[in-house]
PDB file of C-alpha atoms in Angstrom:
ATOM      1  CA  UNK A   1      22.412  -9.702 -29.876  1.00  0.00           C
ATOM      2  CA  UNK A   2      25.692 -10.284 -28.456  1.00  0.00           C
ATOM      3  CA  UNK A   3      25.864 -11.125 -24.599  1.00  0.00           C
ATOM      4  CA  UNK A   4      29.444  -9.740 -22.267  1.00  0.00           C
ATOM      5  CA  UNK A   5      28.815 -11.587 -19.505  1.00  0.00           C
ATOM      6  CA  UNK A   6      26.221 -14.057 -17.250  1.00  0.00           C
ATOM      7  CA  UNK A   7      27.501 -13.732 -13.661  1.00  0.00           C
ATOM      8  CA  UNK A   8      24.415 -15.819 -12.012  1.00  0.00           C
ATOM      9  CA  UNK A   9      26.767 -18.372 -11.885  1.00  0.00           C
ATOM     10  CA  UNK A  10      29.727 -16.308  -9.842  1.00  0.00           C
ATOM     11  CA  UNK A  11      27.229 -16.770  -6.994  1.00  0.00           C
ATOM     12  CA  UNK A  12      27.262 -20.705  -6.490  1.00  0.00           C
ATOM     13  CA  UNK A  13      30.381 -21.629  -4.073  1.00  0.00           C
ATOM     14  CA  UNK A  14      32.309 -24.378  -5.062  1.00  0.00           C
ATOM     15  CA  UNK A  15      32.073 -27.940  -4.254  1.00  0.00           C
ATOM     16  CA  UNK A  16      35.292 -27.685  -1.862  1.00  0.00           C
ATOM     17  CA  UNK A  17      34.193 -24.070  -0.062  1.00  0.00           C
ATOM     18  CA  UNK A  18      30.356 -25.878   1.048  1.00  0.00           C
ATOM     19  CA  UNK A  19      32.733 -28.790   2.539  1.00  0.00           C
ATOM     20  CA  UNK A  20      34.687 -26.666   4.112  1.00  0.00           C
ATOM     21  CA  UNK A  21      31.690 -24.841   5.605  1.00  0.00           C
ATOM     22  CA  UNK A  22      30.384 -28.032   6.507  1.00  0.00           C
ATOM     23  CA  UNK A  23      33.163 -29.473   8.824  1.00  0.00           C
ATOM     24  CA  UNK A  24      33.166 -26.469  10.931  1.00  0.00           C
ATOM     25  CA  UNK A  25      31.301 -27.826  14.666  1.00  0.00           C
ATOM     26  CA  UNK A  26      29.573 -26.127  17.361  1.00  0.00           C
ATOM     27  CA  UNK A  27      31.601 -26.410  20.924  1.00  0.00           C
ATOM     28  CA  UNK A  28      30.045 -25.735  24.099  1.00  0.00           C
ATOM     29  CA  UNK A  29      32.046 -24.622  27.049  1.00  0.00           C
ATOM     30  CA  UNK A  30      30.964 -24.662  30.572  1.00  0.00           C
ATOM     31  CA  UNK A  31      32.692 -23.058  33.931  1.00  0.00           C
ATOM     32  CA  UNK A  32      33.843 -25.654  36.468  1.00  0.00           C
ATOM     33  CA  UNK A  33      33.267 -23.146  38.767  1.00  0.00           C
ATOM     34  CA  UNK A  34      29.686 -24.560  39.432  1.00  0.00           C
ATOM     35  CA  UNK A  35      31.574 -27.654  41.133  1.00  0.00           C
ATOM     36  CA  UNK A  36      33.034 -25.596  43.972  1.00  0.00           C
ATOM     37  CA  UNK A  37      31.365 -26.529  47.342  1.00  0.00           C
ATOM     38  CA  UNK A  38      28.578 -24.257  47.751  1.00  0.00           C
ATOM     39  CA  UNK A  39      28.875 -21.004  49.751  1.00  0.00           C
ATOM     40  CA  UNK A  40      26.523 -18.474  51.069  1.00  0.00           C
ATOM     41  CA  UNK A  41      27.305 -14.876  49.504  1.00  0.00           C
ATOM     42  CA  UNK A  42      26.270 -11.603  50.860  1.00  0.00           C
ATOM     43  CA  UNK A  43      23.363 -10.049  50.325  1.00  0.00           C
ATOM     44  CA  UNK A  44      25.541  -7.101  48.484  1.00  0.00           C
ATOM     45  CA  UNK A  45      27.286  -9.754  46.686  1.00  0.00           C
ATOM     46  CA  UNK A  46      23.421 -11.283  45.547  1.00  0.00           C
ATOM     47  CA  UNK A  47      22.751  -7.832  44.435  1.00  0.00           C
ATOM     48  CA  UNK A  48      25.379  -7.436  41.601  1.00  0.00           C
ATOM     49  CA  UNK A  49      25.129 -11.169  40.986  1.00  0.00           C
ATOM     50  CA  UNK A  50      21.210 -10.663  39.459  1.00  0.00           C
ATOM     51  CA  UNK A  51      22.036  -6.593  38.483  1.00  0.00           C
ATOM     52  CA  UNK A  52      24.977  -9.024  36.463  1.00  0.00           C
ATOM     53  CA  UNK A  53      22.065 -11.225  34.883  1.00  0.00           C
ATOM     54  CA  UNK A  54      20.017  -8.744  34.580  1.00  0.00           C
ATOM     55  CA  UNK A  55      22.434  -6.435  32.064  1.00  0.00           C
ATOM     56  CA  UNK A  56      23.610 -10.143  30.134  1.00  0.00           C
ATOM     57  CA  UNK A  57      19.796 -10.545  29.350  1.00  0.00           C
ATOM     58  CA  UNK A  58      19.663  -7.321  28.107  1.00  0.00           C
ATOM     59  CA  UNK A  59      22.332  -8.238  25.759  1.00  0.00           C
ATOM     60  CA  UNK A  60      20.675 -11.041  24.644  1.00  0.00           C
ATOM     61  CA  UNK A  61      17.333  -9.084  24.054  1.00  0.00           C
ATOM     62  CA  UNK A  62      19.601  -6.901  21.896  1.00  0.00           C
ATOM     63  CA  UNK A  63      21.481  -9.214  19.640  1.00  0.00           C
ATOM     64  CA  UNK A  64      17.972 -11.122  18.900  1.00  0.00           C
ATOM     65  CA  UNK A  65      16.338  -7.323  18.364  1.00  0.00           C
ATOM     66  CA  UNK A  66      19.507  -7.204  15.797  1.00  0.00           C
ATOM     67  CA  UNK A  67      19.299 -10.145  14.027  1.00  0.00           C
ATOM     68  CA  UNK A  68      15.178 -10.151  13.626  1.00  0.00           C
ATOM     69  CA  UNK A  69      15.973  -6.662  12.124  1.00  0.00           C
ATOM     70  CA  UNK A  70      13.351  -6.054   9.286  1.00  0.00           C
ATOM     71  CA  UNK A  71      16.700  -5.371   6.511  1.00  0.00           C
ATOM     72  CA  UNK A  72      19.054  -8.515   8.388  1.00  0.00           C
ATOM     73  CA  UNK A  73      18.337 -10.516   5.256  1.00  0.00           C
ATOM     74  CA  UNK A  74      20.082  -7.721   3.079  1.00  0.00           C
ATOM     75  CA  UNK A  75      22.972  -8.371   0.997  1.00  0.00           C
ATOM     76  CA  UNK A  76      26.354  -7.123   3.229  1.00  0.00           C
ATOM     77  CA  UNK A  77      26.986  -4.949   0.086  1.00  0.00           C
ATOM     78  CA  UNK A  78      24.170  -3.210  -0.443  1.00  0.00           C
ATOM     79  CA  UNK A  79      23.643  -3.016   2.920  1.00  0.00           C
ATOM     80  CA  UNK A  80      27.319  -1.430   3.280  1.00  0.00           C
ATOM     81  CA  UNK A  81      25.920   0.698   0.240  1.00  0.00           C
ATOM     82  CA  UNK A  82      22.707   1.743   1.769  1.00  0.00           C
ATOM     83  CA  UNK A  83      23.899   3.279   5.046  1.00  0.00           C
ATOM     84  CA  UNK A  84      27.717   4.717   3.926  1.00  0.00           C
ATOM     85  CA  UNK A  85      26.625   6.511   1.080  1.00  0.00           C
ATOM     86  CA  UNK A  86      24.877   9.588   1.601  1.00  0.00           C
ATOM     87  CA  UNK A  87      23.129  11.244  -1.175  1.00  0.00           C
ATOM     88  CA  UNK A  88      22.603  14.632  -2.187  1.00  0.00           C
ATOM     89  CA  UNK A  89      19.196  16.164  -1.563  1.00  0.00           C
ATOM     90  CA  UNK A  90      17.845  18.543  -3.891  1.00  0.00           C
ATOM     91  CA  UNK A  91      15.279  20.782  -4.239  1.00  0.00           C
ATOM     92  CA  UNK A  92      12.653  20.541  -7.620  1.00  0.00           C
ATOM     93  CA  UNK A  93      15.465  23.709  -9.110  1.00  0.00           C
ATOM     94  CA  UNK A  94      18.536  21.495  -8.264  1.00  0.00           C
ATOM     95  CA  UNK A  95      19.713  23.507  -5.101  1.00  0.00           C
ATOM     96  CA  UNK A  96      21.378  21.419  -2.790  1.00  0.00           C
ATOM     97  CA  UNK A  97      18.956  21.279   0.604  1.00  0.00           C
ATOM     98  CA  UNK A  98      20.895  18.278   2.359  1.00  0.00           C
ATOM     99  CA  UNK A  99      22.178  15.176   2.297  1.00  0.00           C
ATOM    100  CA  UNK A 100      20.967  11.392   3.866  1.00  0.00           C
ATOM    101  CA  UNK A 101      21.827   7.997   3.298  1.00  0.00           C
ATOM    102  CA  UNK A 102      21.167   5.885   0.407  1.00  0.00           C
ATOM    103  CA  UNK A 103      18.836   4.075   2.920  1.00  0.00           C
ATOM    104  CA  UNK A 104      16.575   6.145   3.967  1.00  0.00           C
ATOM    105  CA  UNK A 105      16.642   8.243   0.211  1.00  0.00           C
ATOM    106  CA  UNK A 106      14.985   4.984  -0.644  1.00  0.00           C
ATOM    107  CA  UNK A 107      12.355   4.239   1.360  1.00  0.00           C
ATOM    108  CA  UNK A 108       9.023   5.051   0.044  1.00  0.00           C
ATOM    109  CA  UNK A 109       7.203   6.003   3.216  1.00  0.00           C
ATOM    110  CA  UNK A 110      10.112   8.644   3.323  1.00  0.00           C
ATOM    111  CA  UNK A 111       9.900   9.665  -0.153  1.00  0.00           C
ATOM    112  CA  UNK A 112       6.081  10.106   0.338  1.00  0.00           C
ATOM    113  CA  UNK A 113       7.383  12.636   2.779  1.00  0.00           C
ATOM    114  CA  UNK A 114       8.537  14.970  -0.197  1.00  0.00           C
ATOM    115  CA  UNK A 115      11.783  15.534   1.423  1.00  0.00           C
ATOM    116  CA  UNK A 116      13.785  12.859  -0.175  1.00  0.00           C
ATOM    117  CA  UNK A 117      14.340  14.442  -3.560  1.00  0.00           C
ATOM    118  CA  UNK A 118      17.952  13.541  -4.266  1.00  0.00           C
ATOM    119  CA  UNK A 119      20.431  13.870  -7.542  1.00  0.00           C
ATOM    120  CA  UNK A 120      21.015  10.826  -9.533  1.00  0.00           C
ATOM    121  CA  UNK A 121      22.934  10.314 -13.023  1.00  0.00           C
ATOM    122  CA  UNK A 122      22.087   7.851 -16.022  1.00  0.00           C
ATOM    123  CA  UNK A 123      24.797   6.762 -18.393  1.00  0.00           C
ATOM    124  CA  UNK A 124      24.513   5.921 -21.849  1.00  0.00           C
ATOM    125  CA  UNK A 125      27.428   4.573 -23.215  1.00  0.00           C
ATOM    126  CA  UNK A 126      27.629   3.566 -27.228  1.00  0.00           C
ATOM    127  CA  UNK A 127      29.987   1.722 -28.587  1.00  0.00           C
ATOM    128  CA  UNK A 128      31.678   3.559 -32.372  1.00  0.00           C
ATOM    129  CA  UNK A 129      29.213   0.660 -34.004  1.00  0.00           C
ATOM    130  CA  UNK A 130      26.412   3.347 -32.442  1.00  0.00           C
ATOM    131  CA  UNK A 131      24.932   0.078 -29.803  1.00  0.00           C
ATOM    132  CA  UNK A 132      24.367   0.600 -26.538  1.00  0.00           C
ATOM    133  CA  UNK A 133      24.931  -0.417 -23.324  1.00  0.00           C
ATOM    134  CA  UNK A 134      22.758  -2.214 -21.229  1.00  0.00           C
ATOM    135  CA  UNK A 135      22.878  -3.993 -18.087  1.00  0.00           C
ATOM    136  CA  UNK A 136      20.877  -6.030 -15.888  1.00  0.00           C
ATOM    137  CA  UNK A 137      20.808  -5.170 -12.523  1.00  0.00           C
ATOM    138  CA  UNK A 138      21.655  -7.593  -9.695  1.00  0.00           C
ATOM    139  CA  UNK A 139      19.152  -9.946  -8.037  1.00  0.00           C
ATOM    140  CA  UNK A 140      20.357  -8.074  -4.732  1.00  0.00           C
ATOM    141  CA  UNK A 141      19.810  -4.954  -5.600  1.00  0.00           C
ATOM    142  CA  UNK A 142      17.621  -3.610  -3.039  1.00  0.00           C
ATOM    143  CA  UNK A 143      15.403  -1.124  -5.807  1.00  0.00           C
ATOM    144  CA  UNK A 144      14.370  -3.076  -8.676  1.00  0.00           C
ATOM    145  CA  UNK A 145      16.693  -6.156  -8.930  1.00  0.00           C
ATOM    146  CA  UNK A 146      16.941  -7.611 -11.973  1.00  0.00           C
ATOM    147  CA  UNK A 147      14.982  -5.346 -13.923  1.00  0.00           C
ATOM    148  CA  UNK A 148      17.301  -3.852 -17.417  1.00  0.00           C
ATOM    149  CA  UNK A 149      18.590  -0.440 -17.641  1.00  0.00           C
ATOM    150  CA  UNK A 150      20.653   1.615 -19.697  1.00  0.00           C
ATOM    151  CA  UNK A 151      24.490   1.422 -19.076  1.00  0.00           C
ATOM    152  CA  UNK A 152      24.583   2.596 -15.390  1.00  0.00           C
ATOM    153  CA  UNK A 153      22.124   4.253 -13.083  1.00  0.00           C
ATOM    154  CA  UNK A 154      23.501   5.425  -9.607  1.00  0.00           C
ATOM    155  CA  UNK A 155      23.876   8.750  -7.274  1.00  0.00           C
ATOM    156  CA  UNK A 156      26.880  11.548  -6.865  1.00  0.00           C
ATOM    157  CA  UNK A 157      28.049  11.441  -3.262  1.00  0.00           C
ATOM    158  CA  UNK A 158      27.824  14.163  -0.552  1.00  0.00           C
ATOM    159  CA  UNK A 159      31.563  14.423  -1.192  1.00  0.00           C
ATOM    160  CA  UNK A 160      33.551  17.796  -2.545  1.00  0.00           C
ATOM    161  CA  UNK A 161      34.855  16.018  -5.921  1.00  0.00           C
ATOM    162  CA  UNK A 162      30.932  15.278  -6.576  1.00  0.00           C
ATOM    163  CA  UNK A 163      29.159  18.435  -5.613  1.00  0.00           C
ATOM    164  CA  UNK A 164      30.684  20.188  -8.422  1.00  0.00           C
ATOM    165  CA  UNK A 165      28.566  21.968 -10.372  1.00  0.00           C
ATOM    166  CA  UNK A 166      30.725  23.930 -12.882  1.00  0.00           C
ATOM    167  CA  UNK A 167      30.227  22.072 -16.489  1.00  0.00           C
ATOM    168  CA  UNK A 168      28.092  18.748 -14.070  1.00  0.00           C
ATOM    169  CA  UNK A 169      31.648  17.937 -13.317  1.00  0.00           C
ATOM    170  CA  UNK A 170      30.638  16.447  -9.741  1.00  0.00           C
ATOM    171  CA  UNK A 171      28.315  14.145 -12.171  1.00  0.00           C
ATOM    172  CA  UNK A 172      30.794  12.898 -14.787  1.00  0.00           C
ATOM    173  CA  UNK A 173      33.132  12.035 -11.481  1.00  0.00           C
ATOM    174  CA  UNK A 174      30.381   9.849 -10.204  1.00  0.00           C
ATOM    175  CA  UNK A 175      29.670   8.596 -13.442  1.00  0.00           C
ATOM    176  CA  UNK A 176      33.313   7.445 -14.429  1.00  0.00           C
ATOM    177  CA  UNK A 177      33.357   5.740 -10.461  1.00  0.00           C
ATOM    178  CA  UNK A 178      30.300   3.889 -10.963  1.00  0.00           C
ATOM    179  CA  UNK A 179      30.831   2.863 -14.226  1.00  0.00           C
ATOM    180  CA  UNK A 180      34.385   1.160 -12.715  1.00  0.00           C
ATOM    181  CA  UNK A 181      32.065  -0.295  -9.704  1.00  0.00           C
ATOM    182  CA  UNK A 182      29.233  -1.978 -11.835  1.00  0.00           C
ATOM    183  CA  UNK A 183      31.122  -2.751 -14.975  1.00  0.00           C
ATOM    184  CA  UNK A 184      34.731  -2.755 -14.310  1.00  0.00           C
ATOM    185  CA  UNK A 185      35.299   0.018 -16.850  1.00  0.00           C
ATOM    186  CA  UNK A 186      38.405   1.999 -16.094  1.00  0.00           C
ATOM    187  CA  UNK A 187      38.563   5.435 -15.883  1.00  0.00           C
ATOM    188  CA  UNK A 188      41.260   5.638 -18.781  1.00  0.00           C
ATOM    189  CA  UNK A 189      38.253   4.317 -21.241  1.00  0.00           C
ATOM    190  CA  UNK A 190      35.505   6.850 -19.781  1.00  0.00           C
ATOM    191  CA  UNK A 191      37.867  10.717 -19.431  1.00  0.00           C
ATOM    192  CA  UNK A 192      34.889  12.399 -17.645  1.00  0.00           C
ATOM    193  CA  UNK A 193      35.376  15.435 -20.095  1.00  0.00           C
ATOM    194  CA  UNK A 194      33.696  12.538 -22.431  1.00  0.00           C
ATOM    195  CA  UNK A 195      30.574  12.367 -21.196  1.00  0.00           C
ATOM    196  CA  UNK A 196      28.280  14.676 -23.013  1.00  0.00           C
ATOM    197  CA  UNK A 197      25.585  15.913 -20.264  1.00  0.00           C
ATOM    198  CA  UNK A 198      21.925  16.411 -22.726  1.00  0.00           C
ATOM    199  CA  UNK A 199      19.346  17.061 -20.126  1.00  0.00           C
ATOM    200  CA  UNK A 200      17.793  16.636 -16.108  1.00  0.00           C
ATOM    201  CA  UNK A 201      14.372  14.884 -15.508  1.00  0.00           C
ATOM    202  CA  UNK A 202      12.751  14.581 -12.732  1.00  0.00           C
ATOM    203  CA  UNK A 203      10.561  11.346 -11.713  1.00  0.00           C
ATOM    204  CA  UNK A 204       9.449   9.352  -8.931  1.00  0.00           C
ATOM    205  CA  UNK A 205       8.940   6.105  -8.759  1.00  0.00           C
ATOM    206  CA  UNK A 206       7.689   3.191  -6.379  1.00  0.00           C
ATOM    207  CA  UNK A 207      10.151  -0.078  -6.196  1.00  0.00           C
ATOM    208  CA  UNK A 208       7.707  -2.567  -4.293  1.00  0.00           C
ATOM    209  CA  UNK A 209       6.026  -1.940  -0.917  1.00  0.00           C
ATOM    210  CA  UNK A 210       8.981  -0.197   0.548  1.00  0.00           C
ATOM    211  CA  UNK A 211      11.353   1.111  -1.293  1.00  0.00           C
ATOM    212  CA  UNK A 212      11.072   3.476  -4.466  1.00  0.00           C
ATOM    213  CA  UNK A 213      13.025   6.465  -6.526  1.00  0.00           C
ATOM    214  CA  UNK A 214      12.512   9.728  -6.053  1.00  0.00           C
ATOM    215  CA  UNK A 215      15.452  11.618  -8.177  1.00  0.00           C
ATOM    216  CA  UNK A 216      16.811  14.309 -10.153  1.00  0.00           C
ATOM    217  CA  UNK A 217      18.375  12.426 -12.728  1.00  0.00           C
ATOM    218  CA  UNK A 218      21.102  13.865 -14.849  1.00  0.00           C
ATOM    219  CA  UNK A 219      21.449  12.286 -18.563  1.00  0.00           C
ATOM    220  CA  UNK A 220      24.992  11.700 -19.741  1.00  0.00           C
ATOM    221  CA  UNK A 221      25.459  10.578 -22.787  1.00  0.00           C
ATOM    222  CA  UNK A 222      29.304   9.105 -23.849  1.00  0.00           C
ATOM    223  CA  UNK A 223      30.583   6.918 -27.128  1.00  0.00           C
ATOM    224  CA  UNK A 224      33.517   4.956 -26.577  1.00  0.00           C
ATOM    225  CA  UNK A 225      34.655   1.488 -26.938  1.00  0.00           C
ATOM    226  CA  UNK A 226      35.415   0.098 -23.733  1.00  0.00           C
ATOM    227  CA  UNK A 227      36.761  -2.697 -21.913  1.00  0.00           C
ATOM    228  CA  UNK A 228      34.421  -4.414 -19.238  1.00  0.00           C
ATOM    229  CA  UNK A 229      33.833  -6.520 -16.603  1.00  0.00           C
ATOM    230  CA  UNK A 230      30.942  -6.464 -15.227  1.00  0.00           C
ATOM    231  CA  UNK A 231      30.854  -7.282 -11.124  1.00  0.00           C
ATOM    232  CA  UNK A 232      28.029  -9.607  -9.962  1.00  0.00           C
ATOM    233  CA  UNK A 233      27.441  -7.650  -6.712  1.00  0.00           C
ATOM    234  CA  UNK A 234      26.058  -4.984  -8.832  1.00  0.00           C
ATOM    235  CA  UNK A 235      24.947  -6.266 -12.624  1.00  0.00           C
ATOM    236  CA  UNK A 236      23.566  -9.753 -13.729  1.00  0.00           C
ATOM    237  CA  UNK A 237      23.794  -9.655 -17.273  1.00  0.00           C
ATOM    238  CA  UNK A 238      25.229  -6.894 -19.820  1.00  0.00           C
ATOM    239  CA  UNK A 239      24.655  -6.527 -23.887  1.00  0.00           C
ATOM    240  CA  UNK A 240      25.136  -4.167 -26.652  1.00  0.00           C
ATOM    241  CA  UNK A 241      21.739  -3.381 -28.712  1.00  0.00           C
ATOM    242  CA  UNK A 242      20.985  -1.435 -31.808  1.00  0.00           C
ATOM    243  CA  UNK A 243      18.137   0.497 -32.223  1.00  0.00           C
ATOM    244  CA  UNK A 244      15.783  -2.755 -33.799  1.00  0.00           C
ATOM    245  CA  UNK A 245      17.006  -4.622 -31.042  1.00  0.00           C
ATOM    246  CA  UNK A 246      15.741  -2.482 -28.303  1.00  0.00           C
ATOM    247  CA  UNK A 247      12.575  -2.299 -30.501  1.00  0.00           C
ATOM    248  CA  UNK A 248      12.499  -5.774 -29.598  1.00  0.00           C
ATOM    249  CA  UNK A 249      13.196  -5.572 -26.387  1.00  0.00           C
ATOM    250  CA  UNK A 250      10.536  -3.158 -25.385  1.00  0.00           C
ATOM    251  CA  UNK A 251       8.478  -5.142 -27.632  1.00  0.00           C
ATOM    252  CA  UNK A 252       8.614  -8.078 -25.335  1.00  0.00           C
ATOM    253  CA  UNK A 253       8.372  -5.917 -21.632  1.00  0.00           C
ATOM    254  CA  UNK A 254       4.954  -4.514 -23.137  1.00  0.00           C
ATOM    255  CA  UNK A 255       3.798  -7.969 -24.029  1.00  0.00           C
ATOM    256  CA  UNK A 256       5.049  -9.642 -20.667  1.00  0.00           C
ATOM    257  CA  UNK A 257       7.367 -12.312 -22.515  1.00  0.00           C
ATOM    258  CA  UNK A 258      10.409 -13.769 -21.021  1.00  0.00           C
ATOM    259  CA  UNK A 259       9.596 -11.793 -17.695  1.00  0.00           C
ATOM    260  CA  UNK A 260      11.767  -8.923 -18.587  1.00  0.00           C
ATOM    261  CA  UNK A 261      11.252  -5.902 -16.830  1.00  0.00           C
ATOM    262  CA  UNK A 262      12.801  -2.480 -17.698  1.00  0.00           C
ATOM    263  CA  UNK A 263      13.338   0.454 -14.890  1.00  0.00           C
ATOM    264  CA  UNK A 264      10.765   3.181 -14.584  1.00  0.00           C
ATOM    265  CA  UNK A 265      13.515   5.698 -15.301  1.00  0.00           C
ATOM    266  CA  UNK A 266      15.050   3.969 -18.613  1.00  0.00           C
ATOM    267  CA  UNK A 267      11.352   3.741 -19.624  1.00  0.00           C
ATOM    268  CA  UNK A 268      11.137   7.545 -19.145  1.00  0.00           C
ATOM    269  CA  UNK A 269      14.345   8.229 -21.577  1.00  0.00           C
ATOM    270  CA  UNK A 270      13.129   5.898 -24.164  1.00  0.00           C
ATOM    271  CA  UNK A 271       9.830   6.928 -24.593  1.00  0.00           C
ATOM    272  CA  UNK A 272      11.015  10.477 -24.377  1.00  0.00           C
ATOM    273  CA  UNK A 273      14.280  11.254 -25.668  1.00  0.00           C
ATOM    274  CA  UNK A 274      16.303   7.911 -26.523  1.00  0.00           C
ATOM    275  CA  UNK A 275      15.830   7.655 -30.267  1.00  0.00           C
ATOM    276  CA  UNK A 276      15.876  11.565 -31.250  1.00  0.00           C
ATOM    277  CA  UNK A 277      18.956  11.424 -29.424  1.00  0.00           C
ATOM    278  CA  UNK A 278      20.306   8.415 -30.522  1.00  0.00           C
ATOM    279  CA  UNK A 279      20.508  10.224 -34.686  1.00  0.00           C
ATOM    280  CA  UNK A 280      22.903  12.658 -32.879  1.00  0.00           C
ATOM    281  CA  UNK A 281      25.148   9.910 -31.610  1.00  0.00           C
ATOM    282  CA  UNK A 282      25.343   8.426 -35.192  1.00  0.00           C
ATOM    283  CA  UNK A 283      25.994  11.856 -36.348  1.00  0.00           C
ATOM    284  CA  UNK A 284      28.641  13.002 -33.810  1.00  0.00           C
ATOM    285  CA  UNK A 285      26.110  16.183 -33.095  1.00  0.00           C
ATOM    286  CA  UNK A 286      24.931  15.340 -29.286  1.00  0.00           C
ATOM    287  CA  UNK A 287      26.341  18.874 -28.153  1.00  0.00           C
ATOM    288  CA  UNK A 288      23.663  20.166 -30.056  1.00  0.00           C
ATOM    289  CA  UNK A 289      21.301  18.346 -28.667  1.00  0.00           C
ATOM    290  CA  UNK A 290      22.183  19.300 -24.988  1.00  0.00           C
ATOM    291  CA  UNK A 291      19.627  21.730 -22.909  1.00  0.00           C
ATOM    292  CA  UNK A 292      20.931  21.476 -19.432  1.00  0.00           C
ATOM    293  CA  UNK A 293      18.444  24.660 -18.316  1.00  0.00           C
ATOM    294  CA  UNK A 294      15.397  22.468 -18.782  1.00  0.00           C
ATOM    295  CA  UNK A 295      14.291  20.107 -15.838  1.00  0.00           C
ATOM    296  CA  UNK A 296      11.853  17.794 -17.048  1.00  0.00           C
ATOM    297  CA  UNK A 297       9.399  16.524 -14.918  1.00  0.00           C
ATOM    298  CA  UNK A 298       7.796  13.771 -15.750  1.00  0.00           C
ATOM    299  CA  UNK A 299       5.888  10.361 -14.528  1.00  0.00           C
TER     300      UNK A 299
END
């Protein structure tokens, strides 16, 4: 099982960026006005003096409501993530109802709702040696960090070159971004009339306490050999598998060795679809396999 890339270790700064972080000193600066000789002010002068107070302890309230914020411990890029991107909400057909933030598609109390039913894409890239792709998503990932996948797992955008729906081309444009994002693939290695779309499914899933998935998840399928480079913000670890090896692999999950985790939705493919579908990427015959008209719903 050959690994691409460990980026744990991108995380650690280096000896001479914690020294410089180190010499940097707190100054405190006070007004030599309060050494002027004491005068008496008038009483309308009193007034906007403690309306003055009043408004910078306001302030103050504020930036400590800020920074107690239940989310201020999240990563700056997911957290950039989470509230810029806005989703596309879907009804259980695949008609566009809406669209709302990455945030608030996430949390559970709002999926519990039933109105956070959003589009999502899964890639499965193969290499010509027929392995594929998986990754490990980030320890700051704000839904299932650290937890392996299949090649990449994110949402099309409420944006026009991702709403199209002739041939899932709105998809395969999300696909070939994210796939640059996460694993540094460029789009010359992943032409988005490569991906092969083979089905929908439809899932939901809970995270931890407060966030979860709730999606309409299209499956592309691709084969290509690719250049990568994975980025730590979004992936861990990355490896190619065979078909034994992923045996393996799910072998271990089930038993509870080595921690590994897999995601509810990767789960859903294997168990379902991954190794009928798998014989058509060793046979070149995935069109064939494709039924786009079917939503499957399943848990």
């Amino acid at each position: 099982m050959s690994l691409l890339l460990n980026t744990s270790s991108a995380l650690i700064l280096s000896p001479s960026s914690a020294s410089s972080f180190s010499s940097i000193k707190p100054h405190l600066f006070f007004s030599s006005s309060f050494a002027l000789t004491p005068r008496r002010f008038p009483r309308s002068s009193l007034a906007s003096l403690r309306a003055s107070l009043s408004f910078r302890s306001q302030d103050t309230a504020a930036t400590t409501t800020m920074s107690d914020a239940p989310d201020a411990g999240m990563d700056a890029v997911q957290r950039r993530l989470m509230f810029e991107d806005e989703c596309i909400l879907v009804d259980e057909s695949d008609n566009v109802v809406g669209h709302e933030s990455k945030y608030n598609c996430h949390l559970w109390e709002k999926i519990l709702t039933g109105n956070m039913l959003h589009r999502a894409f899964s890639v499965f890239l193969f290499n010509t040696k027929y392995e594929l792709l998986l990754q490990q998503r980030s320890a700051t990932k704000v839904t299932f960090p650290l937890v392996w996948t299949n090649t990449c797992c994110s949402h099309p955008l409420y944006r026009e070159s991702e709403l199209i729906t002739e041939k899932c081309l709105g998809v395969r444009n999300a696909a070939q971004r994210k796939l640059l994002d996460e694993l540094g693939i460029p789009a010359e290695d992943v032409p988005v009339d490569q991906f092969i779309p083979l089905s929908r499914m439809l899932y939901k899933a809970p995270s931890d306490g407060k966030w979860g998935e709730h999606e309409l998840d299209y499956l592309l399928f691709i084969v290509r050999d690719v250049n990568s480079h994975p980025n730590p913000d979004e992936v861990a670890d990355a490896k190619y598998v065979n078909r034994d090896q992923l045996k393996e692999l799910l072998r271990k999950t089930d038993a509870g060795e080595e921690g590994l985790k897999l995601s509810p939705w990767f789960r859903l493919v294997v168990d379902n679809f991954l190794f009928k579908w798998w014989d058509h990427v060793e046979k070149g015959t995935l069109e064939e396999a494709s039924d786009m008209e079917t939503i499957h719903k399943l848990t």
